[in-house]
Amino acid sequence: MNNAKNSIAPTILVIFGATGDLIARKIAPALFYLYKAGKLPTMFRVVGVARRELTDEMFREHLRTSFTKYIGDRDKDSDPTEFLTSFVYHQGLLDVDECYISLAEHLENIDEEWGVCTNKLFYLAVPPELYKGIFEHLATSGLTVPCGGEGGWIPLEVARARSAPLPLTGWTRVLVEKPFGSDLKTAVELDELLGTLFKETQIYRIDHYLAKEMIQNVLSFRFANNLFEDNWNSKHIERIDIRFFETLGVEERGAFYDSVGALVDVGQNHVLQMLALVTMERPHSYDAQAIREERARVLKHLVDVTENDASKKTFRAQYNGYRTIKGVDPDSITETYFKVMTSLNLPRWEGIPVMFEGGKRMGEVKKEIVITFKHPEPCLCPTNSEEHYKNKVVIGLEPQEGITIQFWSKRPGLDFEMEERTFDFVLRKDKRGVQYVEEYEKLLLDCIAGEQMLFVSTDEVKATWSFIDPIVKTWKKGTDIVPIHTYVPDSNTIVEEAKIIEDNTNHSAVR
Ligand code: BG6
């Protein structure tokens, strides 16, 4: 793992879709925090590409306005004027050759101005249907070719001036947002196209969950400690549950959301990455490649839910009122809640139920991984009930970031009575309240530093889609095989209803 991520090499970040919401909400605020922390290269420029006719000044003003809206409270008073001088604008239509030809000239001019062959980072902050066209244009205009070849150079005097070792510059990298494709076929096609233009080491596929503090902590909890790892298997663990409940609704994203649904929106990526980290084998080393390989390995062993199994192993629902949202089909059968039961076809996890569920407009925010341990044998069990005492490790992302270990203890007193107690680890009390920003700081920094651990590999993309695709295909066939239930928004009643698939699959119910 790369712990020293300060990169001094001159870098240009090119953002396609520069006037959209993504840059205002995630990228610009994240860059601002990196700038304030002194983590950005001294020679750093952002070239925003979009169709609107804007001057550099107008572009900066546009960003300044969004800053006040999206920046965290503690920086409300910070003046971004100096920071924004690094932003310039490039007008162009993303589906037209000229845009890329003039962009190449624009970038060359910056290189000449600075007298170096700079690093180029291309960020696609555009709807996924535009990805293919942009990649192809990047290739035909020669923009994918790194000016520094494999290594590149920077004038010695520049490096010496900063008393730093001679860095390698001149690389080209591309940052891609999810969703990667809309199903297995399109994901593979997109990946193959990417693979012809870039090496895997140049491709940075974002799943911002990988950059979450608590998700990174899953690795440290498991592998920096030796408390649980020996028992982290089917001999000792009874089941794994992952919950992804949000109180937020579909908000302004009706048309997009209706075309994907909850399972693809968060299941295919965030939830499966949570599962991968909690179930992967110990990597042979802690470098990005080894960790990504282990994540992919476990995801490849998810047991498919076939059309025949779908009614027993999957459950979906939609909240009342969803169909009236702008952009949503009035007859939509898109799910806003999902639940899936599966398992992992690996010796370590043989026969262990894996459940994951998630939904919008739920009664509470709850994002967590729950590991339920089997009760001990012979069991110090309650004498007058069927119930057994079981331990749980709860890795929580929201509402509280931390790890809770649930265990049983003798209640003080004359009788030998047990009561449930917890060991609680709270990660921090002062989490920044701005959605995405903390994660994007790490993602941008790692991408500039060439550290791929927090990014999704091509194998992970294929494995997650291979698992999700058959379920989505079955669901899309209509409501005969798997009905779509409804629920009252801002409630959790659907969670109770969905327990029916646990009975179907004979998996022991959650207590
Ligand atoms: C996004 C989904 O990827 O993740 C959103 O598209 C979801 O629908 C969001 O709300 C959740 O991210 P976070 O960081 O708020 O948990």
XYZ file of N, CA, C and O in Angstrom, residues 183-293:
444
model
N -25.393 -4.031 -18.569
C -25.548 -5.458 -18.265
C -24.199 -6.125 -18.563
O -23.237 -5.434 -18.930
N -24.157 -7.439 -18.423
C -22.873 -8.122 -18.611
C -22.312 -7.855 -20.006
O -21.136 -7.525 -20.175
N -23.198 -7.960 -21.017
C -22.732 -7.819 -22.403
C -22.129 -6.432 -22.638
O -20.997 -6.316 -23.126
N -22.863 -5.383 -22.266
C -22.356 -4.033 -22.544
C -21.130 -3.727 -21.673
O -20.233 -3.007 -22.090
N -21.103 -4.286 -20.468
C -19.934 -4.059 -19.607
C -18.689 -4.691 -20.232
O -17.614 -4.086 -20.265
N -18.865 -5.915 -20.757
C -17.719 -6.597 -21.375
C -17.284 -5.842 -22.627
O -16.092 -5.626 -22.864
N -18.262 -5.382 -23.414
C -17.918 -4.638 -24.641
C -17.127 -3.373 -24.310
O -16.108 -3.070 -24.914
N -17.639 -2.652 -23.295
C -16.984 -1.404 -22.901
C -15.567 -1.688 -22.398
O -14.610 -0.988 -22.731
N -15.463 -2.756 -21.647
C -14.162 -3.110 -21.094
C -13.184 -3.525 -22.189
O -12.000 -3.197 -22.126
N -13.722 -4.248 -23.172
C -12.842 -4.657 -24.275
C -12.359 -3.440 -25.046
O -11.189 -3.356 -25.419
N -13.270 -2.493 -25.242
C -12.882 -1.265 -25.949
C -11.802 -0.539 -25.146
O -10.769 -0.138 -25.686
N -12.044 -0.409 -23.852
C -11.052 0.244 -22.985
C -9.716 -0.471 -23.067
O -8.661 0.145 -23.122
N -9.808 -1.810 -23.074
C -8.604 -2.641 -23.091
C -7.792 -2.450 -24.367
O -6.578 -2.633 -24.377
N -8.466 -2.095 -25.478
C -7.710 -1.882 -26.719
C -7.024 -0.518 -26.708
O -6.059 -0.297 -27.425
N -7.537 0.429 -25.920
C -6.987 1.785 -25.920
C -5.997 2.019 -24.789
O -5.095 2.846 -24.893
N -6.242 1.344 -23.664
C -5.420 1.576 -22.479
C -4.988 0.249 -21.892
O -5.686 -0.753 -22.020
N -3.881 0.286 -21.168
C -3.498 -0.886 -20.374
C -4.313 -0.860 -19.095
O -4.747 0.213 -18.667
N -4.462 -2.014 -18.453
C -5.233 -2.065 -17.209
C -4.649 -1.085 -16.170
O -5.374 -0.504 -15.380
N -3.327 -0.892 -16.217
C -2.709 0.021 -15.243
C -3.065 1.484 -15.499
O -2.771 2.352 -14.688
N -3.676 1.767 -16.655
C -4.065 3.158 -16.952
C -5.548 3.390 -16.652
O -6.021 4.516 -16.734
N -6.293 2.330 -16.343
C -7.747 2.455 -16.200
C -8.125 2.467 -14.713
O -7.777 1.538 -13.967
N -8.858 3.471 -14.307
C -9.275 3.628 -12.912
C -10.798 3.665 -12.856
O -11.412 4.690 -13.166
N -11.404 2.509 -12.527
C -12.870 2.438 -12.486
C -13.328 2.724 -11.053
O -12.922 2.031 -10.110
N -14.190 3.712 -10.937
C -14.554 4.176 -9.593
C -15.717 3.386 -9.001
O -16.749 3.194 -9.642
N -15.550 2.932 -7.775
C -16.671 2.562 -6.914
C -16.347 3.272 -5.607
O -15.451 2.836 -4.868
N -17.022 4.343 -5.316
C -16.582 5.186 -4.194
C -16.665 4.461 -2.854
O -16.049 4.878 -1.886
N -17.383 3.304 -2.828
C -17.434 2.557 -1.566
C -16.063 2.023 -1.173
O -15.750 1.894 0.006
N -15.239 1.716 -2.166
C -13.914 1.187 -1.844
C -13.065 2.224 -1.112
O -12.100 1.882 -0.438
N -13.430 3.496 -1.262
C -12.649 4.553 -0.607
C -13.265 4.973 0.728
O -12.778 5.890 1.368
N -14.324 4.291 1.139
C -14.931 4.670 2.424
C -14.044 4.212 3.577
O -13.508 3.101 3.547
N -13.950 5.043 4.576
C -13.099 4.716 5.730
C -13.443 3.353 6.324
O -12.567 2.536 6.590
N -14.743 3.110 6.534
C -15.106 1.843 7.193
C -14.863 0.641 6.290
O -14.560 -0.447 6.770
N -14.995 0.863 4.998
C -14.759 -0.252 4.078
C -13.260 -0.572 4.050
O -12.854 -1.731 4.087
N -12.434 0.462 4.070
C -10.986 0.207 4.145
C -10.643 -0.458 5.476
O -9.734 -1.260 5.577
N -11.437 -0.115 6.482
C -11.209 -0.696 7.802
C -11.548 -2.183 7.875
O -11.116 -2.870 8.788
N -12.342 -2.670 6.923
C -12.631 -4.112 6.923
C -11.319 -4.866 6.740
O -11.047 -5.852 7.423
N -10.485 -4.359 5.825
C -9.189 -5.004 5.594
C -8.326 -4.961 6.845
O -7.730 -5.967 7.243
N -8.259 -3.779 7.475
C -7.384 -3.687 8.644
C -7.949 -4.507 9.807
O -7.203 -5.182 10.514
N -9.268 -4.479 9.983
C -9.876 -5.261 11.071
C -9.547 -6.752 10.909
O -9.170 -7.423 11.854
N -9.648 -7.219 9.666
C -9.407 -8.647 9.456
C -7.918 -9.002 9.432
O -7.512 -9.991 10.040
N -7.118 -8.204 8.723
C -5.763 -8.664 8.450
C -4.658 -7.986 9.255
O -3.528 -8.459 9.256
N -4.998 -6.882 9.929
C -3.959 -6.295 10.788
C -4.094 -6.859 12.198
O -3.252 -6.614 13.060
N -5.175 -7.582 12.442
C -5.406 -8.186 13.761
C -5.487 -9.691 13.593
O -5.760 -10.180 12.505
N -5.337 -10.385 14.696
C -5.487 -11.830 14.589
C -6.599 -12.323 15.490
O -6.593 -13.438 15.971
N -7.577 -11.449 15.734
C -8.627 -11.792 16.686
C -9.621 -12.797 16.124
O -10.017 -13.745 16.778
N -10.057 -12.545 14.918
C -11.162 -13.326 14.379
C -10.798 -14.197 13.181
O -11.564 -15.063 12.814
N -9.667 -13.872 12.547
C -9.433 -14.454 11.230
C -9.480 -15.990 11.233
O -9.977 -16.592 10.291
N -8.996 -16.608 12.297
C -9.008 -18.080 12.319
C -10.427 -18.641 12.365
O -10.662 -19.795 12.038
N -11.354 -17.830 12.851
C -12.746 -18.288 12.937
C -13.607 -17.733 11.810
O -14.818 -17.883 11.818
N -12.981 -17.058 10.883
C -13.718 -16.354 9.825
C -14.018 -17.337 8.690
O -13.487 -17.234 7.593
N -14.847 -18.322 8.948
C -15.131 -19.355 7.947
C -16.417 -20.091 8.305
O -17.029 -19.827 9.344
N -16.788 -21.023 7.448
C -18.085 -21.683 7.606
C -18.150 -22.568 8.858
O -19.231 -22.904 9.330
N -17.002 -22.934 9.393
C -17.033 -23.746 10.620
C -17.606 -22.910 11.770
O -18.320 -23.410 12.633
N -17.310 -21.632 11.773
C -17.698 -20.800 12.908
C -18.761 -19.758 12.590
O -19.419 -19.259 13.493
N -18.873 -19.426 11.320
C -19.833 -18.370 10.962
C -21.112 -18.998 10.421
O -21.062 -19.975 9.656
N -22.232 -18.428 10.833
C -23.512 -19.003 10.435
C -24.082 -18.336 9.196
O -24.681 -18.967 8.340
N -23.930 -17.009 9.107
C -24.464 -16.309 7.946
C -23.858 -14.915 7.817
O -23.298 -14.385 8.780
N -24.001 -14.359 6.637
C -23.500 -13.003 6.377
C -24.671 -12.185 5.820
O -25.348 -12.622 4.884
N -24.926 -11.036 6.421
C -26.004 -10.159 5.959
C -25.452 -8.778 5.653
O -24.698 -8.217 6.456
N -25.851 -8.246 4.533
C -25.436 -6.878 4.183
C -26.685 -6.042 3.932
O -27.591 -6.467 3.198
N -26.751 -4.909 4.595
C -27.933 -4.031 4.431
C -27.497 -2.683 3.883
O -26.463 -2.138 4.277
N -28.326 -2.145 3.003
C -28.019 -0.863 2.359
C -29.316 -0.055 2.289
O -29.918 0.100 1.234
N -29.758 0.412 3.448
C -31.031 1.148 3.489
C -30.750 2.644 3.462
O -29.954 3.150 4.260
N -31.469 3.326 2.587
C -31.335 4.785 2.506
C -32.691 5.429 2.740
O -33.715 4.873 2.328
N -32.694 6.581 3.366
C -33.955 7.309 3.522
C -34.205 8.193 2.306
O -35.339 8.544 2.015
N -33.128 8.509 1.606
C -33.249 9.299 0.376
C -34.100 8.549 -0.635
O -34.067 7.316 -0.693
N -34.786 9.327 -1.474
C -35.528 8.680 -2.554
C -34.746 8.803 -3.841
O -33.529 8.997 -3.839
N -35.474 8.737 -4.947
C -34.826 8.786 -6.246
C -34.490 10.232 -6.623
O -33.643 10.487 -7.484
N -35.130 11.144 -5.928
C -34.880 12.593 -6.077
C -34.971 13.022 -7.543
O -35.927 12.739 -8.195
N -33.895 13.660 -8.032
C -33.958 14.240 -9.388
C -33.554 13.220 -10.471
O -33.453 13.583 -11.627
N -33.315 11.976 -10.065
C -32.689 11.064 -11.028
C -33.675 10.056 -11.634
O -33.317 8.937 -11.968
N -34.960 10.486 -11.767
C -36.016 9.569 -12.191
C -35.664 8.725 -13.412
O -35.727 7.501 -13.357
N -35.293 9.400 -14.502
C -35.086 8.673 -15.765
C -33.925 7.683 -15.641
O -34.043 6.519 -16.027
N -32.820 8.136 -15.044
C -31.667 7.247 -14.900
C -32.030 6.063 -13.991
O -31.825 4.898 -14.337
N -32.610 6.390 -12.837
C -32.887 5.346 -11.857
C -33.844 4.301 -12.424
O -33.685 3.098 -12.205
N -34.850 4.796 -13.175
C -35.838 3.874 -13.709
C -35.221 2.902 -14.705
O -35.704 1.795 -14.885
N -34.121 3.310 -15.318
C -33.479 2.418 -16.288
C -32.536 1.420 -15.603
O -32.109 0.454 -16.217
N -32.202 1.648 -14.352
C -31.290 0.702 -13.682
C -31.961 -0.056 -12.533
O -31.929 -1.271 -12.480
N -32.587 0.648 -11.607
C -33.175 -0.012 -10.440
C -32.161 -0.161 -9.323
O -30.941 -0.030 -9.532
N -32.681 -0.442 -8.134
C -31.839 -0.458 -6.934
C -30.729 -1.509 -7.002
O -29.599 -1.269 -6.567
N -31.046 -2.678 -7.562
C -30.058 -3.761 -7.558
C -28.816 -3.383 -8.385
O -27.685 -3.646 -7.966
N -29.047 -2.746 -9.524
C -27.902 -2.336 -10.346
C -27.267 -1.066 -9.774
O -26.044 -0.913 -9.765
N -28.091 -0.172 -9.251
C -27.576 1.103 -8.749
C -26.586 0.904 -7.595
O -25.518 1.502 -7.585
N -26.923 0.058 -6.648
C -26.005 -0.125 -5.512
C -25.603 -1.581 -5.254
O -24.576 -1.835 -4.627
N -26.414 -2.536 -5.756
C -26.131 -3.953 -5.472
C -24.941 -4.457 -6.275
O -24.020 -5.081 -5.740
N -24.978 -4.180 -7.584
C -23.935 -4.702 -8.490
C -22.549 -4.170 -8.105
O -21.540 -4.772 -8.428
N -22.499 -3.074 -7.402
C -21.204 -2.459 -7.110
C -20.946 -2.372 -5.603
O -20.218 -3.191 -5.045
N -21.550 -1.384 -4.926
C -21.199 -1.131 -3.524
C -21.409 -2.367 -2.626
O -20.538 -2.736 -1.843
N -22.585 -2.972 -2.782
C -22.902 -4.092 -1.880
C -21.970 -5.276 -2.144
O -21.443 -5.896 -1.204
N -21.735 -5.573 -3.422
C -20.866 -6.718 -3.719
C -19.415 -6.441 -3.333
O -18.677 -7.356 -2.960
N -19.005 -5.183 -3.379
C -17.647 -4.868 -2.910
C -17.560 -5.036 -1.392
O -16.537 -5.486 -0.874
N -18.631 -4.676 -0.694
C -18.639 -4.893 0.762
C -18.490 -6.390 1.041
O -17.716 -6.815 1.902
N -19.233 -7.188 0.267
C -19.158 -8.638 0.445
C -17.750 -9.156 0.128
O -17.204 -9.993 0.862
N -17.178 -8.646 -0.951
C -15.851 -9.130 -1.357
C -14.831 -8.908 -0.244
O -14.050 -9.801 0.093
N -14.855 -7.726 0.351
C -13.837 -7.425 1.364
C -14.019 -8.262 2.623
O -13.063 -8.641 3.289
N -15.252 -8.561 2.923
C -15.497 -9.281 4.165
C -15.273 -10.789 4.009
O -15.096 -11.497 4.988
N -15.254 -11.259 2.745
C -15.117 -12.709 2.547
C -13.825 -13.119 1.834
O -13.530 -14.312 1.740
N -13.065 -12.152 1.323
C -11.873 -12.521 0.547
C -10.815 -13.217 1.414
O -10.814 -13.073 2.642
N -9.960 -13.952 0.738
C -8.828 -14.581 1.434
C -7.787 -13.526 1.761
O -7.731 -12.471 1.110
N -6.944 -13.851 2.709
C -5.824 -12.954 3.009
C -4.928 -12.856 1.766
O -4.482 -13.889 1.261
N -4.682 -11.642 1.257
C -3.837 -11.555 0.055
C -2.389 -11.915 0.380
O -1.959 -11.751 1.527
N -1.647 -12.395 -0.635
C -0.260 -12.799 -0.349
C 0.604 -11.579 -0.045
O 1.654 -11.668 0.564
N 0.148 -10.392 -0.511
C 0.829 -9.164 -0.109
C -0.232 -8.066 -0.120
O -1.342 -8.285 -0.594
N 0.123 -6.882 0.399
C -0.907 -5.852 0.479
C -0.740 -4.827 -0.634
O -0.998 -3.647 -0.443
N -0.322 -5.316 -1.790
C -0.296 -4.360 -2.897
C -1.625 -4.438 -3.645
O -2.411 -5.375 -3.481
N -1.840 -3.398 -4.468
C -3.138 -3.252 -5.141
C -3.490 -4.498 -5.943
O -4.619 -4.989 -5.889
N -2.518 -5.026 -6.648
C -2.839 -6.147 -7.521
C -3.313 -7.359 -6.723
O -4.324 -7.980 -7.047
N -2.601 -7.672 -5.661
C -2.954 -8.851 -4.866
C -4.344 -8.669 -4.237
O -5.159 -9.600 -4.214
N -4.627 -7.485 -3.747
C -5.927 -7.246 -3.105
C -7.046 -7.310 -4.144
O -8.082 -7.938 -3.920
N -6.814 -6.700 -5.287
C -7.841 -6.735 -6.339
C -8.071 -8.159 -6.817
O -9.198 -8.573 -7.100
N -7.003 -8.943 -6.891
C -7.161 -10.343 -7.321
C -8.019 -11.118 -6.334
O -8.884 -11.892 -6.715
